[in-house]
Coordinates of C-alpha atoms in Angstrom, one line a residue:
X336 CA 30.9 138.8 157.4
X337 CA 34.1 137.1 158.3
X338 CA 33.8 134.7 161.2
X339 CA 36.0 132.9 163.6
X340 CA 39.2 133.5 165.6
X341 CA 42.5 131.8 165.8
X342 CA 44.4 131.1 169.0
X343 CA 48.0 130.3 168.4
X344 CA 51.4 130.8 170.1
X345 CA 51.8 133.8 167.8
X346 CA 48.6 135.5 168.8
X347 CA 45.1 136.0 167.2
X348 CA 44.5 136.4 163.5
X349 CA 43.0 139.7 162.4
X350 CA 39.4 139.8 161.2
X351 CA 40.5 142.5 158.8
X352 CA 42.9 140.0 157.3
X353 CA 40.2 137.4 157.1
X354 CA 38.1 139.8 155.0
X355 CA 40.6 140.0 152.3
X356 CA 38.3 137.8 150.2
X357 CA 36.3 140.9 149.3
X358 CA 39.1 141.9 146.9
X359 CA 38.4 138.9 144.8
X360 CA 34.7 138.4 145.5
X361 CA 32.0 137.8 143.0
X362 CA 28.9 139.8 142.3
X363 CA 25.4 138.8 143.2
X364 CA 24.7 138.4 139.5
X365 CA 27.5 135.9 139.1
X366 CA 26.4 134.0 142.2
X367 CA 23.0 133.7 140.7
X368 CA 24.4 132.3 137.6
X369 CA 26.5 129.8 139.6
X370 CA 23.5 128.8 141.6
X371 CA 21.6 127.9 138.4
X372 CA 23.9 124.9 138.2
X373 CA 22.3 123.6 141.4
X374 CA 19.3 122.0 139.8
X375 CA 16.7 124.8 139.8
X376 CA 14.6 124.7 136.6
X377 CA 13.2 127.8 135.0
X378 CA 9.8 127.7 133.4
X379 CA 10.1 127.6 129.6
X380 CA 13.9 127.9 129.7
X381 CA 14.5 124.5 128.2
X382 CA 16.9 123.8 131.1
X383 CA 16.9 120.1 131.9
X384 CA 17.9 120.7 135.5
X385 CA 21.3 119.2 135.0
X386 CA 23.5 122.3 135.5
X387 CA 25.0 123.8 132.4
X388 CA 26.3 120.4 131.3
X389 CA 23.4 118.0 131.5
X390 CA 24.0 114.3 131.2
X391 CA 25.3 113.3 127.8
X392 CA 26.7 109.9 126.8
X393 CA 30.5 109.9 126.3
X394 CA 30.2 109.2 122.6
X395 CA 28.2 112.4 122.1
X396 CA 30.9 114.6 123.7
X397 CA 34.0 115.8 122.0
X398 CA 36.8 116.3 124.6
X399 CA 38.5 118.6 122.2
X400 CA 35.6 121.0 122.2
X401 CA 36.0 124.4 123.8
X402 CA 34.3 123.7 127.2
X403 CA 35.0 127.1 128.6
X404 CA 31.8 128.3 130.3
X405 CA 30.4 131.8 130.7
X406 CA 31.3 133.6 133.9
X407 CA 29.6 132.0 136.9
X408 CA 28.4 129.0 134.9
X409 CA 29.5 125.4 135.5
X410 CA 31.3 123.8 132.5
X411 CA 29.6 121.0 130.5
X412 CA 30.8 117.5 131.3
X413 CA 33.2 116.2 128.7
X414 CA 31.5 112.8 129.3
X415 CA 29.1 111.1 131.7
X416 CA 29.0 107.4 132.4
X417 CA 26.7 105.2 134.4
X418 CA 28.9 103.0 136.7
X419 CA 28.6 100.1 139.1
X420 CA 29.6 102.4 142.0
X421 CA 28.6 101.3 145.5
X422 CA 29.7 104.2 147.7
X423 CA 29.1 105.4 151.2
X424 CA 30.4 108.9 150.9
X425 CA 34.0 108.1 152.0
X426 CA 36.6 110.3 150.3
X427 CA 38.7 107.3 149.2
X428 CA 36.0 105.6 147.1
X429 CA 36.9 107.6 144.0
X430 CA 40.5 107.8 142.7
X431 CA 42.2 109.1 139.5
X432 CA 45.6 107.9 138.7
X433 CA 47.7 106.7 135.7
X434 CA 45.2 108.1 133.2
X435 CA 42.2 106.2 134.6
X436 CA 39.4 107.0 137.1
X437 CA 38.1 104.3 139.4
X438 CA 35.0 104.3 141.6
X439 CA 34.4 101.7 144.3
X440 CA 31.9 99.1 143.1
X441 CA 31.4 95.5 141.9
X442 CA 32.7 94.9 139.4
X443 CA 35.5 97.4 139.9
X444 CA 35.8 99.3 136.7
X445 CA 38.5 101.7 135.5
X446 CA 37.5 104.3 132.9
X447 CA 39.8 106.2 130.6
X448 CA 40.0 109.7 132.1
X449 CA 39.9 111.5 128.7
X450 CA 37.1 109.5 127.0
X451 CA 35.2 107.5 129.7
X452 CA 35.9 104.3 127.9
X453 CA 36.3 101.2 130.0
X454 CA 40.0 100.1 130.4
X455 CA 39.6 97.1 132.7
X456 CA 37.1 95.5 135.0
X457 CA 37.6 93.3 138.1
X458 CA 34.8 91.1 139.6
X459 CA 34.9 91.0 143.4
X460 CA 37.6 93.6 143.3
X461 CA 36.4 95.8 146.1
X462 CA 34.4 95.7 149.3
X463 CA 31.6 98.4 149.6
X464 CA 32.7 101.1 152.0
X465 CA 36.4 100.0 152.0
X466 CA 39.1 102.3 150.7
X467 CA 40.6 102.4 147.2
X468 CA 44.1 102.8 148.7
X469 CA 46.9 104.1 146.4
X470 CA 50.6 103.9 147.2
X471 CA 53.9 102.7 145.6
X472 CA 52.2 102.8 142.2
X473 CA 49.7 100.1 143.4
X474 CA 46.0 100.1 144.1
X475 CA 45.4 98.1 147.3
X476 CA 42.0 96.5 147.9
X477 CA 40.1 94.4 150.4
X478 CA 38.9 91.4 148.5
X479 CA 35.3 91.6 147.4
X480 CA 35.3 87.8 147.5
X481 CA 35.5 88.0 151.3
X482 CA 38.3 85.4 151.4
X483 CA 40.4 87.2 154.0
X484 CA 43.0 88.5 151.5
X485 CA 44.2 92.0 150.5
X486 CA 45.3 92.4 146.9
X487 CA 47.5 94.9 145.1
X488 CA 46.8 95.9 141.4
X489 CA 48.4 97.9 138.7
X490 CA 45.9 100.8 138.4
X491 CA 46.6 101.3 134.7
X492 CA 45.9 97.7 133.7
X493 CA 44.1 96.1 136.6
X494 CA 46.6 93.2 136.8
X495 CA 47.3 91.8 140.2
X496 CA 50.8 92.5 141.4
X497 CA 50.7 91.6 145.1
X498 CA 48.6 89.6 147.6
X499 CA 48.6 89.0 151.3
X500 CA 46.6 86.9 153.8
X501 CA 46.5 87.9 157.4
X502 CA 45.5 84.5 158.7
X503 CA 42.4 82.3 159.2
X504 CA 41.8 83.7 162.7
X505 CA 41.0 87.1 161.2
X506 CA 38.1 88.2 159.1
X507 CA 38.0 90.6 156.2
X508 CA 41.2 92.7 156.6
X509 CA 40.8 96.2 155.1
X510 CA 43.7 98.3 154.0
X511 CA 43.7 101.7 155.7
X512 CA 47.1 103.2 154.9
X513 CA 50.3 102.6 153.0
X514 CA 53.9 103.8 153.0
X515 CA 57.0 102.8 151.1
X516 CA 57.5 99.6 153.0
X517 CA 54.2 98.5 154.5
X518 CA 50.4 98.2 154.0
X519 CA 48.4 98.7 157.1
X520 CA 45.1 96.8 157.7
X521 CA 42.4 96.5 160.3
X522 CA 40.6 93.1 160.7
X523 CA 38.1 91.5 163.0
X524 CA 39.5 88.8 165.4
X525 CA 37.3 85.7 165.0
X526 CA 36.1 83.8 168.1
X527 CA 35.2 80.1 168.4
X528 CA 31.6 80.6 167.4
X529 CA 32.5 82.7 164.4
X530 CA 31.5 86.0 166.1
X531 CA 33.9 88.9 166.7
X532 CA 34.0 91.6 169.4
X533 CA 37.6 92.8 168.9
X534 CA 39.8 93.7 166.1
X535 CA 43.5 94.0 165.2
X536 CA 45.7 96.5 163.4
X537 CA 48.5 95.0 161.4
X538 CA 51.4 95.9 159.0
X539 CA 52.0 93.8 155.9
X540 CA 55.3 93.9 154.0
X541 CA 54.5 95.6 150.6
X542 CA 57.0 93.4 148.9
X543 CA 56.5 89.9 150.3
X544 CA 53.0 90.3 151.8
X545 CA 54.2 88.8 155.1
X546 CA 52.9 90.0 158.4
X547 CA 55.4 92.4 160.0
X548 CA 53.5 93.0 163.2
X549 CA 49.9 92.9 164.5
X550 CA 48.4 94.5 167.6
X551 CA 45.0 93.9 169.2
X552 CA 43.1 97.1 169.6
X553 CA 41.2 98.0 172.8
X554 CA 37.8 96.4 173.5
X555 CA 35.1 98.8 172.3
X556 CA 37.0 100.0 169.3
X557 CA 35.5 99.4 165.8
X558 CA 37.0 98.3 162.6
X559 CA 34.5 100.4 160.6
X560 CA 34.8 104.2 160.2
X561 CA 38.5 104.2 160.4
X562 CA 40.5 107.0 158.8
X563 CA 44.2 106.6 158.7
X564 CA 47.4 108.4 157.6
X565 CA 51.1 107.4 157.7
X566 CA 53.5 110.2 158.3
X567 CA 57.2 109.6 158.8
X568 CA 57.4 106.7 161.4
X569 CA 53.9 107.1 162.7
X570 CA 50.5 105.5 161.8
X571 CA 47.7 107.8 162.9
X572 CA 44.0 106.8 162.9
X573 CA 40.6 107.7 164.2
X574 CA 37.4 105.8 164.4
X575 CA 33.7 106.2 165.2
X576 CA 34.4 105.8 168.9
X577 CA 36.2 109.1 169.0
X578 CA 39.6 107.7 169.5
X579 CA 42.7 109.4 168.1
X580 CA 45.6 106.9 168.1
X581 CA 49.3 107.1 167.0
X582 CA 51.4 103.9 166.6
X583 CA 55.1 103.3 165.7
X584 CA 55.2 101.9 162.1
X585 CA 58.2 99.8 162.9
X586 CA 56.8 97.9 165.9
X587 CA 53.1 98.6 166.0
X588 CA 53.6 99.9 169.6
X589 CA 51.1 102.6 170.7
X590 CA 52.9 106.0 171.0
X591 CA 49.8 107.8 172.4
X592 CA 46.1 107.9 172.2
X593 CA 43.4 110.3 173.4
X594 CA 39.6 110.8 173.2
X595 CA 38.3 113.5 171.0
X596 CA 35.1 115.5 171.4
X597 CA 34.1 115.2 167.7
X598 CA 36.0 113.9 164.7
X599 CA 33.5 114.4 161.9
X600 CA 33.3 110.7 161.2
X601 CA 37.0 110.3 161.9
X602 CA 38.4 112.6 159.2
X603 CA 41.5 114.6 160.1
X604 CA 44.5 116.1 158.3
X605 CA 48.2 115.7 158.8
X606 CA 50.9 118.3 157.9
X607 CA 54.5 117.7 158.7
X608 CA 54.5 116.9 162.5
X609 CA 51.0 118.1 163.2
X610 CA 47.7 116.3 163.3
X611 CA 44.8 118.7 162.7
X612 CA 41.4 117.5 164.1
X613 CA 38.0 119.3 163.9
X614 CA 36.1 119.1 167.2
X615 CA 32.8 121.0 166.6
X616 CA 33.6 124.7 167.1
X617 CA 37.3 124.1 167.6
X618 CA 40.0 123.1 165.1
X619 CA 43.0 121.8 167.0
X620 CA 46.5 120.9 165.9
X621 CA 48.4 118.3 168.0
X622 CA 52.1 117.6 167.9
X623 CA 52.5 114.2 166.3
X624 CA 55.3 112.8 168.5
X625 CA 53.6 113.5 171.9
X626 CA 50.1 114.7 171.4
X627 CA 50.6 118.2 172.8
X628 CA 48.4 121.0 171.4
X629 CA 50.2 123.5 169.2
X630 CA 47.4 125.7 168.0
X631 CA 43.6 126.0 167.8
X632 CA 41.1 128.0 165.7
X633 CA 37.7 128.8 167.0
X634 CA 34.5 129.1 164.8
X635 CA 31.6 131.3 165.7
X636 CA 29.1 130.2 168.2
X637 CA 26.9 127.3 166.9
X638 CA 29.1 126.7 163.9
X639 CA 30.9 123.3 163.7
X640 CA 33.9 122.6 161.6
X641 CA 33.5 119.9 158.9
X642 CA 36.2 117.8 157.2
X643 CA 39.7 119.3 156.7
X644 CA 42.0 118.8 153.8
X645 CA 45.6 119.7 153.2
X646 CA 46.0 120.6 149.5
X647 CA 49.4 121.9 148.3
X648 CA 50.4 122.8 151.9
X649 CA 47.3 124.8 152.6
X650 CA 44.5 123.7 155.0
X651 CA 41.0 124.1 153.6
X652 CA 37.9 123.5 155.8
X653 CA 34.3 124.6 155.8
X654 CA 32.0 125.1 158.8
X655 CA 28.3 124.5 159.3
X656 CA 27.7 128.2 159.0
X657 CA 28.7 128.0 155.3
X658 CA 32.0 129.7 155.8
X659 CA 35.0 128.4 153.8
X660 CA 38.4 128.8 155.5
X661 CA 41.9 128.8 154.2
X662 CA 44.5 128.3 157.0
X663 CA 48.3 128.1 157.2
X664 CA 48.7 124.6 158.7
X665 CA 52.0 125.2 160.5
X666 CA 50.7 128.1 162.6
X667 CA 46.9 128.1 162.4
X668 CA 46.9 131.6 160.9
X669 CA 43.8 132.3 158.9
X670 CA 44.7 133.2 155.3
X671 CA 41.2 134.0 154.2
X672 CA 37.6 133.3 154.9
X673 CA 34.8 133.3 152.3
X674 CA 31.1 133.7 152.9
X675 CA 30.1 133.1 149.3
X676 CA 28.5 129.8 150.1
X677 CA 26.2 131.5 152.6
X678 CA 25.4 134.3 150.2
X679 CA 24.5 131.7 147.5
X680 CA 22.6 129.5 149.9
X681 CA 24.8 126.6 148.8
X682 CA 25.7 123.4 150.5
X683 CA 28.8 123.0 152.5
X684 CA 31.7 121.0 150.8
X685 CA 33.2 118.1 152.7
X686 CA 36.0 117.0 150.3
X687 CA 38.5 119.1 148.5
X688 CA 40.9 118.8 145.5
X689 CA 42.8 121.4 143.5
X690 CA 43.7 121.9 139.9
X691 CA 45.5 125.0 138.7
X692 CA 44.2 128.0 140.6
X693 CA 40.8 126.4 141.3
X694 CA 39.8 124.6 144.5
X695 CA 37.0 122.0 144.0
X696 CA 34.7 121.0 146.9
X697 CA 32.2 118.1 146.9
X698 CA 29.1 118.3 149.0
X699 CA 26.7 115.7 150.6
X700 CA 23.1 116.5 149.7
X701 CA 22.1 116.9 146.1
X702 CA 19.4 119.5 145.7
X703 CA 21.6 122.5 146.5
X704 CA 24.9 120.6 146.4
X705 CA 27.3 119.2 143.8
X706 CA 30.8 120.2 143.0
X707 CA 31.7 123.8 143.9
X708 CA 34.6 125.6 142.2
X709 CA 36.4 128.3 144.2
X710 CA 39.2 130.7 143.5
X711 CA 41.9 129.2 145.6
X712 CA 43.5 132.5 146.4
X713 CA 40.4 134.3 147.6
X714 CA 37.7 131.7 148.3
X715 CA 35.3 133.3 145.8
X716 CA 32.7 130.9 144.5
X717 CA 33.0 130.6 140.7
X718 CA 30.3 128.0 139.9
X719 CA 28.5 124.9 141.1
X720 CA 27.9 121.8 139.0
X721 CA 24.9 119.7 139.8
X722 CA 23.5 116.9 137.6
X723 CA 19.9 117.4 138.6
X724 CA 19.3 113.8 139.4
X725 CA 17.7 114.3 142.8
X726 CA 19.9 111.5 144.2
X727 CA 20.7 112.4 147.8
X728 CA 23.9 110.4 148.0
X729 CA 27.1 112.3 148.7
X730 CA 29.2 113.7 145.9
X731 CA 32.8 112.6 145.5
X732 CA 35.5 114.4 143.6
X733 CA 38.9 113.5 142.2
X734 CA 41.3 115.1 139.7
X735 CA 44.2 114.1 137.5
X736 CA 45.0 117.9 137.0
X737 CA 43.5 117.8 133.5
X738 CA 40.0 116.7 134.5
X739 CA 37.8 116.9 137.5
X740 CA 35.8 113.7 138.1
X741 CA 32.5 114.0 140.0
X742 CA 30.8 110.9 141.2
X743 CA 27.1 111.1 142.3
X744 CA 25.3 107.8 142.9
X745 CA 26.1 105.7 139.9
X746 CA 26.8 108.6 137.5
X747 CA 30.4 109.7 136.9
X748 CA 31.0 113.0 135.2
X749 CA 34.3 114.3 133.8
X750 CA 34.6 118.1 133.9
X751 CA 37.5 120.1 132.4
X752 CA 39.9 121.3 135.1

């Protein structure tokens, strides 16, 4: 049953409209086949519990093979590699760019997206939990050598192209966002005894590495759990202390800030001049220049919105009631809602990417989770890929439009898009 309601300046979205997913829904038989990819093992079936693809070495896979699965069945991995990944479930710990896929870890290793072969490796290249930040054709990293520097690297070759040092009075700057001119970092402010109780947000020139501005954040804010986005002339970020803050990128001056009820570990979405923030049962859009509310969408009682994503100008978000939503981000109008996750008893996705007409969602827990594939026009669940490892770490997903990369623990799988 469709759930939820939308409150916007244009009125309330129709439940009948939200139920349009039925036109492109899947049958129970198909859902059963898709759920088979979730690690359930049949007696005497010969299934190794690794979805339809299993866990095969890259050299045993031929990427030129026809990997088209049967209806409702997850595709086989083109290759699977064990990596040095050290991840904490943050969405920016797996990236695909310039023909390579990179997972946060030490050493930092880039694999060829088509074959899984190692292209380059960098010792001390990344700090566990810190972002792999892409911008201006550069991969920006907090130094895994913990020397107070931020480095920029060519993602195709791993060669260093840029470096900056905030200053000896600051500890471990971490890049959080980048635009055409600047790299934005947050770092601890060191006290005389080497401890730290405050932190600073700063902008570094992406050409010279020089400090453009730095601003001390309020006491009680944290440098961990920060999610940030640059949009036009604004730097927007949240943290674990439930702060939503907007700064001017030219000066660092605070434009506005406000407390939020819940920010799902700080994850929000930005579309044009709107910041879209999940706050338990309510999804709110705030006007970027002044923080005024523009629209809101309400979930059903006891259902909490999870992490939102803007993909090709559409907002996708799931709620704890296992409903997947597609929303027009300018107005808050509900395009469709899908209850296929609930019907299949599947885990809720928390990260989304899109390739072709398929929306991919990565979940947290393993046993009934993995990588879900949805019809992007209806929300119908096509299949779920699970490696059957029993590892309870979160899944991460990235795409280069040709492949979908699924990271689970140390195992990285390449699926055909």
